[in-house]
């Protein structure tokens, strides 16, 4: 079943500068999709269109069989959550606790359950001891974690992570990635926007955007080794794949090493 | 010695009045020339707080920081003994969030603001803006745009251009490459490295990317829980046992090397400095 269907979607901020051009895309329920693309290729814009923060200039978006428009945007926001690229844009509360609560209040969740969810998700992102702090008194990576907790607590069917691990230390990043995996196993549809191929390889499929157009849409394994597509998108091959390429260039045949390196890249 | 920390503690005054100790007993010296330092450590360990002391945006709760001869401590602050402008020009700091730095109507005005503020004339400031926008990988058409209507990566670049245009002696960048695509990241790191090598300037980069640390840094500082726990060269750091206790990743190059050594029972003659060296070494053994 498709949970997201995008048809002929176009968008611009200024009419003479198209930012997304005729995007067609379907995402299956329970799928994990990565969006790759150079800076300015339109990734965040696409994400904002999906949650109805921006309105398409033409084309349609259907979320869970419901067409996204002014009348449906409120009900659709209960199904799709986003962690923004810059967590500062997400903060509204006086304390971290208020902030996580904010999203839940909009969902009219009973108070007791709200308190429970706040504690649970603050713990999941290791921010329990910061619940009474002001969001603005947090370090960059801590802000990212709070933003993540706020969205997780909403239990939406779809979550978009827009470069949400970019300011996390390696351990924090692994923790969030592991958790994305758990959510995905539980059936949550995940869309991650990233430049990190080690993150992309964890997903099912990869969409590559270039200058607002779909450059490629394929399984993670196929995109991973597609040097030309990656280069066109300012991305680079994972290191083991660079080695495979070098061996091929030099006509060195070592099947054992080759398959070993390939396995290594698939595990990130 | 351009910057010298002497037993510095720093406490944020939260509104719960308990305060929060973000720096504990920091002692470190930074040279005015010739350093390429990466500053790493967990989220919340105090990296941003530390660098904000290097241009007196924050001032020590106890202890002192001397910046180009100006001693900054509680006593001197109370006496309002100094002007901070010259320090801010000499030590340029690019913020972690570009939003904190961008405020003018156009990108051009934003980049010109710094140099003009430190006494550079209009024409020269404009010249520098035109030069620096290109240095950070954007074209001149961006100069007329509003800095707020840019993608995350573009904002980041503009904020970097603004500090470069001040031509500081010491350039500090707080997570400058997070959110940039790999090509953009490498290009910017090369820009910093060029400034470092050609002009012999000191560069300090905060990063979570161990490949950056391995391939560029001459010196690494590691923060942990408000303490500075390591000050040394990258090779010693990455050969240390306690690396995992510090939650550091190992660089891709070393990671791959370790895998190959373990699973193919080979030993490489030395640690490769960069990807090219690694590829050549593997080529040799694979033949
Ligand atoms: N609010 C805005 N007004 C005008 N142009 C914008 C705005 N936001 C983004 N853009 C432009 O749209 C393009 C796509 O931006 P974005 O979707 O943020 O890119 P990405 O997330 O892939 O880096 C960029 O060229 C950017 O300059
Ligand atoms: N304005 C502030 N008020 C109170 N605490 C703060 C403030 N800014 C940062 N902190 C706290 O100080 C610690 C260090 O923060 P920071 O230097 O930003 O960390 P890093 O840059 O290493 O991620 C964090 O635990 C953070 O929550
Ligand atoms: Mg973006
Ligand atoms: Mg920081």
mmCIF file of N, CA, C and O in Angstrom, chain A residues 8 19 22 27 33 62 124 134 160 186 194 200 204 223 233 246 253:
data_model
loop_
_atom_site.group_PDB
_atom_site.id
_atom_site.type_symbol
_atom_site.label_atom_id
_atom_site.label_comp_id
_atom_site.label_asym_id
_atom_site.label_seq_id
_atom_site.Cartn_x
_atom_site.Cartn_y
_atom_site.Cartn_z
ATOM 1 N N UNK A 8 3.173 14.841 -10.363
ATOM 2 C CA UNK A 8 3.466 16.067 -11.116
ATOM 3 C C UNK A 8 3.627 17.290 -10.228
ATOM 4 O O UNK A 8 3.141 18.373 -10.540
ATOM 5 N N UNK A 19 11.979 25.417 -8.241
ATOM 6 C CA UNK A 19 12.786 24.722 -7.234
ATOM 7 C C UNK A 19 12.513 23.215 -7.269
ATOM 8 O O UNK A 19 13.406 22.407 -7.081
ATOM 9 N N UNK A 22 8.088 18.929 -11.550
ATOM 10 C CA UNK A 22 7.377 17.739 -11.984
ATOM 11 C C UNK A 22 7.864 16.459 -11.293
ATOM 12 O O UNK A 22 8.333 15.525 -11.937
ATOM 13 N N UNK A 27 5.637 6.328 -2.038
ATOM 14 C CA UNK A 27 6.347 5.722 -0.919
ATOM 15 C C UNK A 27 5.406 4.727 -0.263
ATOM 16 O O UNK A 27 4.248 5.061 0.030
ATOM 17 N N UNK A 33 12.811 5.601 3.225
ATOM 18 C CA UNK A 33 13.334 6.251 2.020
ATOM 19 C C UNK A 33 14.374 7.296 2.418
ATOM 20 O O UNK A 33 14.168 8.058 3.361
ATOM 21 N N UNK A 62 -0.834 13.020 -2.020
ATOM 22 C CA UNK A 62 -1.801 12.259 -1.228
ATOM 23 C C UNK A 62 -1.077 11.559 -0.098
ATOM 24 O O UNK A 62 -0.074 10.891 -0.319
ATOM 25 N N UNK A 124 14.608 8.390 25.724
ATOM 26 C CA UNK A 124 15.082 7.741 24.500
ATOM 27 C C UNK A 124 16.206 8.531 23.834
ATOM 28 O O UNK A 124 17.076 7.957 23.196
ATOM 29 N N UNK A 134 15.779 25.732 29.561
ATOM 30 C CA UNK A 134 15.234 26.457 28.412
ATOM 31 C C UNK A 134 15.857 25.881 27.143
ATOM 32 O O UNK A 134 17.058 25.671 27.112
ATOM 33 N N UNK A 160 9.638 12.498 8.979
ATOM 34 C CA UNK A 160 10.697 13.003 8.109
ATOM 35 C C UNK A 160 11.822 13.549 8.985
ATOM 36 O O UNK A 160 11.566 14.371 9.873
ATOM 37 N N UNK A 186 8.800 -1.357 13.464
ATOM 38 C CA UNK A 186 7.451 -1.351 14.033
ATOM 39 C C UNK A 186 6.405 -0.863 13.031
ATOM 40 O O UNK A 186 5.231 -0.762 13.356
ATOM 41 N N UNK A 194 19.745 13.320 4.037
ATOM 42 C CA UNK A 194 21.111 13.264 4.557
ATOM 43 C C UNK A 194 22.128 13.402 3.429
ATOM 44 O O UNK A 194 21.789 13.314 2.252
ATOM 45 N N UNK A 200 22.496 6.506 4.504
ATOM 46 C CA UNK A 200 21.618 6.178 3.380
ATOM 47 C C UNK A 200 21.524 4.667 3.160
ATOM 48 O O UNK A 200 20.466 4.145 2.802
ATOM 49 N N UNK A 204 15.665 1.536 2.566
ATOM 50 C CA UNK A 204 15.257 0.607 1.511
ATOM 51 C C UNK A 204 15.559 1.179 0.135
ATOM 52 O O UNK A 204 16.167 0.547 -0.702
ATOM 53 N N UNK A 223 21.970 2.566 -5.727
ATOM 54 C CA UNK A 223 22.415 3.964 -5.737
ATOM 55 C C UNK A 223 23.817 4.073 -5.148
ATOM 56 O O UNK A 223 24.667 4.811 -5.633
ATOM 57 N N UNK A 233 25.727 14.645 -7.902
ATOM 58 C CA UNK A 233 25.005 15.196 -6.758
ATOM 59 C C UNK A 233 25.929 15.666 -5.651
ATOM 60 O O UNK A 233 25.506 15.830 -4.509
ATOM 61 N N UNK A 246 39.096 1.547 -7.699
ATOM 62 C CA UNK A 246 40.521 1.648 -8.005
ATOM 63 C C UNK A 246 41.047 0.310 -8.543
ATOM 64 O O UNK A 246 41.790 0.265 -9.524
ATOM 65 N N UNK A 253 42.223 -8.178 -10.475
ATOM 66 C CA UNK A 253 41.087 -9.046 -10.176
ATOM 67 C C UNK A 253 41.338 -9.795 -8.872
ATOM 68 O O UNK A 253 42.265 -10.583 -8.767
#
